[in-house]
Amino acid sequence: LRRFETTDDALVLRRYVANWKFADLLDSSALYFAPASKFSDKLEGHYTHRDNDHSDRQLAQWGLDTRARDIAADARARIASHNQKAVVICCWTGGFNESPRHWSEYGSGPKAVALETTVGRLRRALGSAFLIVPVFYRDFARDAIPKEHSLQPFFFKQRSFCWEREVRVVGEMEVGRRIESARAVRIDLASVFQSVIVSPSALPAYRGA
């Protein structure tokens, strides 16, 4: 999976958050990682229908009967479901060119802020236990997801989401915690974040606070 990581330590990352999330970050000094199963897209971590159909045809060519292929399909679904619960993700936007949608869809109001860092700063803070991977955008009706590792589907999204320019920090659930638990990773805020950007729609009173 390391070959999917970004090697550009200078790449700027922004995380657009609502005011209450910013306040929680300041109080806890910890980055929040959500289990993938809590994302709105319930197909997170799953291969596409095209990929599954291709796998089924390949097994049929190898001589496996319907029952054996059904068992294989069920195993793929179970692995994906488990990975959704065991993998935790913190989502960022790569680069300086922001979209109004970043503020409206992630910030949830005029009191939103964007936390700015770089890949290098984040990598040094989190260590080697986490992967920092730019999301690859594909046409799922035509393009396949690689199958070298069961976590690769987390690195691919539909092309319609390319405006996000998402960079994902991917890790495993904390050892000893109940499956499907979020993870909070303590960091040194001053060394990680190089600036805090206030929403362009914020009122002057909030900007001066």
PDB file of C-alpha atoms in Angstrom:
ATOM      1  CA  LEU A   1       0.000   0.000   0.000  1.00  0.00           C
ATOM      2  CA  ARG A   2       2.952   2.356   0.511  1.00  0.00           C
ATOM      3  CA  ARG A   3       3.271   2.869  -3.224  1.00  0.00           C
ATOM      4  CA  PHE A   4      -0.066   4.700  -3.208  1.00  0.00           C
ATOM      5  CA  GLU A   5       1.146   7.264  -0.673  1.00  0.00           C
ATOM      6  CA  THR A   6       1.996  10.786  -1.739  1.00  0.00           C
ATOM      7  CA  THR A   7       5.729  11.466  -1.637  1.00  0.00           C
ATOM      8  CA  ASP A   8       5.303  15.244  -1.869  1.00  0.00           C
ATOM      9  CA  ASP A   9       5.954  16.413   1.689  1.00  0.00           C
ATOM     10  CA  ALA A  10       5.458  20.029   0.573  1.00  0.00           C
ATOM     11  CA  LEU A  11       1.886  19.414  -0.612  1.00  0.00           C
ATOM     12  CA  VAL A  12      -0.439  21.754   1.261  1.00  0.00           C
ATOM     13  CA  LEU A  13      -3.405  20.119   2.988  1.00  0.00           C
ATOM     14  CA  ARG A  14      -6.522  21.808   4.289  1.00  0.00           C
ATOM     15  CA  ARG A  15      -9.205  20.412   6.541  1.00  0.00           C
ATOM     16  CA  TYR A  16     -12.443  22.401   6.494  1.00  0.00           C
ATOM     17  CA  VAL A  17     -14.323  22.079   9.779  1.00  0.00           C
ATOM     18  CA  ALA A  18     -17.274  23.588  11.592  1.00  0.00           C
ATOM     19  CA  ASN A  19     -16.604  25.868  14.549  1.00  0.00           C
ATOM     20  CA  TRP A  20     -17.498  23.222  17.130  1.00  0.00           C
ATOM     21  CA  LYS A  21     -15.029  20.759  15.606  1.00  0.00           C
ATOM     22  CA  PHE A  22     -12.327  23.426  15.700  1.00  0.00           C
ATOM     23  CA  ALA A  23     -13.082  24.074  19.367  1.00  0.00           C
ATOM     24  CA  ASP A  24     -12.914  20.340  20.096  1.00  0.00           C
ATOM     25  CA  LEU A  25      -9.527  20.132  18.360  1.00  0.00           C
ATOM     26  CA  LEU A  26      -8.180  22.978  20.512  1.00  0.00           C
ATOM     27  CA  ASP A  27      -9.472  21.328  23.691  1.00  0.00           C
ATOM     28  CA  SER A  28      -8.273  17.816  22.920  1.00  0.00           C
ATOM     29  CA  SER A  29      -5.131  18.476  20.821  1.00  0.00           C
ATOM     30  CA  ALA A  30      -6.159  15.392  18.891  1.00  0.00           C
ATOM     31  CA  LEU A  31      -7.106  14.649  15.301  1.00  0.00           C
ATOM     32  CA  TYR A  32     -10.372  12.770  14.867  1.00  0.00           C
ATOM     33  CA  PHE A  33     -10.418   9.659  12.684  1.00  0.00           C
ATOM     34  CA  ALA A  34     -13.830   8.231  11.840  1.00  0.00           C
ATOM     35  CA  PRO A  35     -14.428   4.561  11.006  1.00  0.00           C
ATOM     36  CA  ALA A  36     -15.253   4.266   7.323  1.00  0.00           C
ATOM     37  CA  SER A  37     -18.549   2.577   8.214  1.00  0.00           C
ATOM     38  CA  LYS A  38     -19.795   5.936   9.541  1.00  0.00           C
ATOM     39  CA  PHE A  39     -19.335   7.695   6.197  1.00  0.00           C
ATOM     40  CA  SER A  40     -22.460   8.599   4.256  1.00  0.00           C
ATOM     41  CA  ASP A  41     -21.344   6.487   1.280  1.00  0.00           C
ATOM     42  CA  LYS A  42     -22.143   2.952   2.368  1.00  0.00           C
ATOM     43  CA  LEU A  43     -20.069   1.548  -0.501  1.00  0.00           C
ATOM     44  CA  GLU A  44     -16.843   2.928   1.010  1.00  0.00           C
ATOM     45  CA  GLY A  45     -14.206   0.226   0.910  1.00  0.00           C
ATOM     46  CA  HIS A  46     -16.179  -1.962  -1.489  1.00  0.00           C
ATOM     47  CA  TYR A  47     -15.236  -2.913  -5.003  1.00  0.00           C
ATOM     48  CA  THR A  48     -17.586  -1.718  -7.726  1.00  0.00           C
ATOM     49  CA  HIS A  49     -20.311  -3.820  -9.355  1.00  0.00           C
ATOM     50  CA  ARG A  50     -18.106  -3.923 -12.445  1.00  0.00           C
ATOM     51  CA  ASP A  51     -15.196  -5.303 -10.406  1.00  0.00           C
ATOM     52  CA  ASN A  52     -17.389  -7.925  -8.743  1.00  0.00           C
ATOM     53  CA  ASP A  53     -18.897  -9.023 -12.065  1.00  0.00           C
ATOM     54  CA  HIS A  54     -15.396  -9.334 -13.535  1.00  0.00           C
ATOM     55  CA  SER A  55     -14.252 -11.459 -10.578  1.00  0.00           C
ATOM     56  CA  ASP A  56     -17.287 -13.713 -10.943  1.00  0.00           C
ATOM     57  CA  ARG A  57     -16.656 -14.214 -14.675  1.00  0.00           C
ATOM     58  CA  GLN A  58     -13.011 -15.036 -13.986  1.00  0.00           C
ATOM     59  CA  LEU A  59     -13.972 -17.676 -11.424  1.00  0.00           C
ATOM     60  CA  ALA A  60     -16.459 -19.147 -13.885  1.00  0.00           C
ATOM     61  CA  GLN A  61     -13.698 -19.384 -16.504  1.00  0.00           C
ATOM     62  CA  TRP A  62     -11.617 -21.294 -13.966  1.00  0.00           C
ATOM     63  CA  GLY A  63     -14.415 -23.832 -13.637  1.00  0.00           C
ATOM     64  CA  LEU A  64     -15.990 -22.875 -10.325  1.00  0.00           C
ATOM     65  CA  ASP A  65     -19.705 -23.617 -10.089  1.00  0.00           C
ATOM     66  CA  THR A  66     -22.412 -21.171  -8.958  1.00  0.00           C
ATOM     67  CA  ARG A  67     -22.259 -22.230  -5.298  1.00  0.00           C
ATOM     68  CA  ALA A  68     -18.494 -21.730  -5.118  1.00  0.00           C
ATOM     69  CA  ARG A  69     -18.759 -18.341  -6.797  1.00  0.00           C
ATOM     70  CA  ASP A  70     -21.508 -17.294  -4.372  1.00  0.00           C
ATOM     71  CA  ILE A  71     -19.229 -18.241  -1.457  1.00  0.00           C
ATOM     72  CA  ALA A  72     -16.443 -16.136  -2.980  1.00  0.00           C
ATOM     73  CA  ALA A  73     -18.785 -13.164  -3.461  1.00  0.00           C
ATOM     74  CA  ASP A  74     -19.975 -13.448   0.144  1.00  0.00           C
ATOM     75  CA  ALA A  75     -16.362 -13.552   1.351  1.00  0.00           C
ATOM     76  CA  ARG A  76     -15.535 -10.364  -0.589  1.00  0.00           C
ATOM     77  CA  ALA A  77     -18.536  -8.589   0.927  1.00  0.00           C
ATOM     78  CA  ARG A  78     -17.644  -9.740   4.458  1.00  0.00           C
ATOM     79  CA  ILE A  79     -14.042  -8.546   4.113  1.00  0.00           C
ATOM     80  CA  ALA A  80     -15.212  -5.157   2.825  1.00  0.00           C
ATOM     81  CA  SER A  81     -17.724  -4.846   5.679  1.00  0.00           C
ATOM     82  CA  HIS A  82     -15.063  -5.677   8.269  1.00  0.00           C
ATOM     83  CA  ASN A  83     -12.605  -3.208   6.734  1.00  0.00           C
ATOM     84  CA  GLN A  84     -15.251  -0.483   6.889  1.00  0.00           C
ATOM     85  CA  LYS A  85     -15.489  -0.976  10.648  1.00  0.00           C
ATOM     86  CA  ALA A  86     -11.773  -1.462  11.354  1.00  0.00           C
ATOM     87  CA  VAL A  87     -10.279   1.270   9.147  1.00  0.00           C
ATOM     88  CA  VAL A  88     -10.292   4.879  10.383  1.00  0.00           C
ATOM     89  CA  ILE A  89      -9.910   7.865   8.072  1.00  0.00           C
ATOM     90  CA  CYS A  90      -9.233  11.588   8.407  1.00  0.00           C
ATOM     91  CA  CYS A  91     -10.080  13.513   5.221  1.00  0.00           C
ATOM     92  CA  TRP A  92      -8.188  16.517   3.834  1.00  0.00           C
ATOM     93  CA  THR A  93      -8.166  18.629   0.676  1.00  0.00           C
ATOM     94  CA  GLY A  94      -4.947  18.847  -1.305  1.00  0.00           C
ATOM     95  CA  GLY A  95      -3.639  22.151  -2.700  1.00  0.00           C
ATOM     96  CA  PHE A  96      -4.437  25.841  -2.399  1.00  0.00           C
ATOM     97  CA  ASN A  97      -7.275  26.110  -4.935  1.00  0.00           C
ATOM     98  CA  GLU A  98     -10.375  25.909  -2.806  1.00  0.00           C
ATOM     99  CA  SER A  99     -13.937  25.568  -3.988  1.00  0.00           C
ATOM    100  CA  PRO A 100     -17.000  27.219  -2.392  1.00  0.00           C
ATOM    101  CA  ARG A 101     -18.252  23.662  -1.937  1.00  0.00           C
ATOM    102  CA  HIS A 102     -15.427  22.960   0.499  1.00  0.00           C
ATOM    103  CA  TRP A 103     -16.853  25.599   2.809  1.00  0.00           C
ATOM    104  CA  SER A 104     -20.528  24.811   2.280  1.00  0.00           C
ATOM    105  CA  GLU A 105     -20.310  21.013   2.466  1.00  0.00           C
ATOM    106  CA  TYR A 106     -17.577  20.615   5.084  1.00  0.00           C
ATOM    107  CA  GLY A 107     -17.736  23.833   7.096  1.00  0.00           C
ATOM    108  CA  SER A 108     -21.481  23.897   7.784  1.00  0.00           C
ATOM    109  CA  GLY A 109     -21.828  27.637   8.265  1.00  0.00           C
ATOM    110  CA  PRO A 110     -20.097  31.019   8.362  1.00  0.00           C
ATOM    111  CA  LYS A 111     -18.095  30.127  11.484  1.00  0.00           C
ATOM    112  CA  ALA A 112     -16.157  27.423   9.697  1.00  0.00           C
ATOM    113  CA  VAL A 113     -12.375  27.391   9.485  1.00  0.00           C
ATOM    114  CA  ALA A 114      -9.816  25.634   7.306  1.00  0.00           C
ATOM    115  CA  LEU A 115      -6.837  24.125   9.117  1.00  0.00           C
ATOM    116  CA  GLU A 116      -3.744  24.245   6.931  1.00  0.00           C
ATOM    117  CA  THR A 117      -0.708  21.974   7.111  1.00  0.00           C
ATOM    118  CA  THR A 118       1.534  19.996   4.761  1.00  0.00           C
ATOM    119  CA  VAL A 119       1.974  16.310   4.094  1.00  0.00           C
ATOM    120  CA  GLY A 120       5.405  16.421   5.722  1.00  0.00           C
ATOM    121  CA  ARG A 121       4.170  18.060   8.927  1.00  0.00           C
ATOM    122  CA  LEU A 122       1.303  15.605   9.212  1.00  0.00           C
ATOM    123  CA  ARG A 123       3.481  12.591   8.460  1.00  0.00           C
ATOM    124  CA  ARG A 124       5.992  13.570  11.144  1.00  0.00           C
ATOM    125  CA  ALA A 125       3.199  14.046  13.683  1.00  0.00           C
ATOM    126  CA  LEU A 126       1.410  10.756  12.986  1.00  0.00           C
ATOM    127  CA  GLY A 127       4.291   8.415  12.213  1.00  0.00           C
ATOM    128  CA  SER A 128       4.492   5.400   9.954  1.00  0.00           C
ATOM    129  CA  ALA A 129       1.338   3.736  11.296  1.00  0.00           C
ATOM    130  CA  PHE A 130      -0.764   5.947   8.998  1.00  0.00           C
ATOM    131  CA  LEU A 131      -0.930   6.186   5.207  1.00  0.00           C
ATOM    132  CA  ILE A 132      -1.354   9.569   3.496  1.00  0.00           C
ATOM    133  CA  VAL A 133      -2.954   8.790   0.166  1.00  0.00           C
ATOM    134  CA  PRO A 134      -4.420  11.048  -2.538  1.00  0.00           C
ATOM    135  CA  VAL A 135      -7.773   9.737  -3.707  1.00  0.00           C
ATOM    136  CA  PHE A 136      -7.864   8.491  -7.299  1.00  0.00           C
ATOM    137  CA  TYR A 137     -11.007   9.429  -9.243  1.00  0.00           C
ATOM    138  CA  ARG A 138     -12.283   6.928 -11.785  1.00  0.00           C
ATOM    139  CA  ASP A 139     -15.269   6.156 -13.996  1.00  0.00           C
ATOM    140  CA  PHE A 140     -16.574   3.130 -12.110  1.00  0.00           C
ATOM    141  CA  ALA A 141     -18.609   2.002 -15.117  1.00  0.00           C
ATOM    142  CA  ARG A 142     -15.395   1.582 -17.088  1.00  0.00           C
ATOM    143  CA  ASP A 143     -12.319   1.606 -14.824  1.00  0.00           C
ATOM    144  CA  ALA A 144     -11.288  -1.153 -12.433  1.00  0.00           C
ATOM    145  CA  ILE A 145      -9.933  -0.808  -8.896  1.00  0.00           C
ATOM    146  CA  PRO A 146      -6.627  -2.633  -8.325  1.00  0.00           C
ATOM    147  CA  LYS A 147      -6.884  -5.814  -6.304  1.00  0.00           C
ATOM    148  CA  GLU A 148      -3.458  -6.253  -4.710  1.00  0.00           C
ATOM    149  CA  HIS A 149      -4.847  -5.424  -1.253  1.00  0.00           C
ATOM    150  CA  SER A 150      -8.321  -5.389   0.301  1.00  0.00           C
ATOM    151  CA  LEU A 151      -7.882  -1.770   1.461  1.00  0.00           C
ATOM    152  CA  GLN A 152      -7.318  -0.372  -2.034  1.00  0.00           C
ATOM    153  CA  PRO A 153     -11.017   0.457  -2.587  1.00  0.00           C
ATOM    154  CA  PHE A 154     -10.649   3.177   0.070  1.00  0.00           C
ATOM    155  CA  PHE A 155      -8.287   5.026  -2.279  1.00  0.00           C
ATOM    156  CA  PHE A 156     -10.735   5.313  -5.181  1.00  0.00           C
ATOM    157  CA  LYS A 157     -13.917   7.339  -5.711  1.00  0.00           C
ATOM    158  CA  GLN A 158     -16.298   8.186  -8.522  1.00  0.00           C
ATOM    159  CA  ARG A 159     -15.046  10.874 -10.912  1.00  0.00           C
ATOM    160  CA  SER A 160     -18.009  13.084  -9.979  1.00  0.00           C
ATOM    161  CA  PHE A 161     -16.251  13.740  -6.641  1.00  0.00           C
ATOM    162  CA  CYS A 162     -13.027  15.019  -8.206  1.00  0.00           C
ATOM    163  CA  TRP A 163     -13.812  18.576  -7.044  1.00  0.00           C
ATOM    164  CA  GLU A 164     -12.934  17.409  -3.520  1.00  0.00           C
ATOM    165  CA  ARG A 165      -9.238  16.798  -4.372  1.00  0.00           C
ATOM    166  CA  GLU A 166      -9.288  14.542  -1.343  1.00  0.00           C
ATOM    167  CA  VAL A 167      -6.207  13.297   0.449  1.00  0.00           C
ATOM    168  CA  ARG A 168      -6.940  10.611   3.007  1.00  0.00           C
ATOM    169  CA  VAL A 169      -5.003   9.753   6.129  1.00  0.00           C
ATOM    170  CA  VAL A 170      -5.793   6.090   6.689  1.00  0.00           C
ATOM    171  CA  GLY A 171      -5.074   4.046   9.786  1.00  0.00           C
ATOM    172  CA  GLU A 172      -6.359   1.154  11.824  1.00  0.00           C
ATOM    173  CA  MET A 173      -8.714   1.260  14.778  1.00  0.00           C
ATOM    174  CA  GLU A 174      -6.942   1.695  18.088  1.00  0.00           C
ATOM    175  CA  VAL A 175      -5.881  -1.603  19.667  1.00  0.00           C
ATOM    176  CA  GLY A 176      -8.172  -2.699  22.465  1.00  0.00           C
ATOM    177  CA  ARG A 177     -11.125  -0.612  21.344  1.00  0.00           C
ATOM    178  CA  ARG A 178     -14.498  -1.986  20.297  1.00  0.00           C
ATOM    179  CA  ILE A 179     -14.830  -2.595  16.564  1.00  0.00           C
ATOM    180  CA  GLU A 180     -16.189   0.418  14.651  1.00  0.00           C
ATOM    181  CA  SER A 181     -14.810   2.912  17.184  1.00  0.00           C
ATOM    182  CA  ALA A 182     -13.488   6.330  16.203  1.00  0.00           C
ATOM    183  CA  ARG A 183      -9.878   7.161  16.983  1.00  0.00           C
ATOM    184  CA  ALA A 184      -8.427  10.355  18.443  1.00  0.00           C
ATOM    185  CA  VAL A 185      -4.691  10.843  17.812  1.00  0.00           C
ATOM    186  CA  ARG A 186      -2.955  13.441  19.945  1.00  0.00           C
ATOM    187  CA  ILE A 187      -0.676  15.864  18.097  1.00  0.00           C
ATOM    188  CA  ASP A 188       1.292  19.030  18.785  1.00  0.00           C
ATOM    189  CA  LEU A 189      -1.003  21.617  17.222  1.00  0.00           C
ATOM    190  CA  ALA A 190       1.701  24.282  16.881  1.00  0.00           C
ATOM    191  CA  SER A 191       4.046  22.047  14.911  1.00  0.00           C
ATOM    192  CA  VAL A 192       1.348  20.551  12.673  1.00  0.00           C
ATOM    193  CA  PHE A 193      -0.763  23.533  11.634  1.00  0.00           C
ATOM    194  CA  GLN A 194       0.844  26.452   9.836  1.00  0.00           C
ATOM    195  CA  SER A 195      -2.302  28.585   9.612  1.00  0.00           C
ATOM    196  CA  VAL A 196      -6.028  28.750  10.331  1.00  0.00           C
ATOM    197  CA  ILE A 197      -8.212  30.266   7.611  1.00  0.00           C
ATOM    198  CA  VAL A 198     -11.592  31.730   8.511  1.00  0.00           C
ATOM    199  CA  SER A 199     -14.580  31.188   6.219  1.00  0.00           C
ATOM    200  CA  PRO A 200     -14.988  33.940   3.598  1.00  0.00           C
ATOM    201  CA  SER A 201     -18.625  34.273   4.685  1.00  0.00           C
ATOM    202  CA  ALA A 202     -17.749  34.871   8.349  1.00  0.00           C
ATOM    203  CA  LEU A 203     -19.043  38.056   9.966  1.00  0.00           C
ATOM    204  CA  PRO A 204     -16.450  40.719  10.881  1.00  0.00           C
ATOM    205  CA  ALA A 205     -17.052  40.145  14.604  1.00  0.00           C
ATOM    206  CA  TYR A 206     -16.111  36.486  14.246  1.00  0.00           C
ATOM    207  CA  ARG A 207     -13.028  37.269  12.192  1.00  0.00           C
ATOM    208  CA  GLY A 208     -11.762  39.554  14.906  1.00  0.00           C
ATOM    209  CA  ALA A 209     -12.458  37.137  17.750  1.00  0.00           C
TER     210      ALA A 209
END
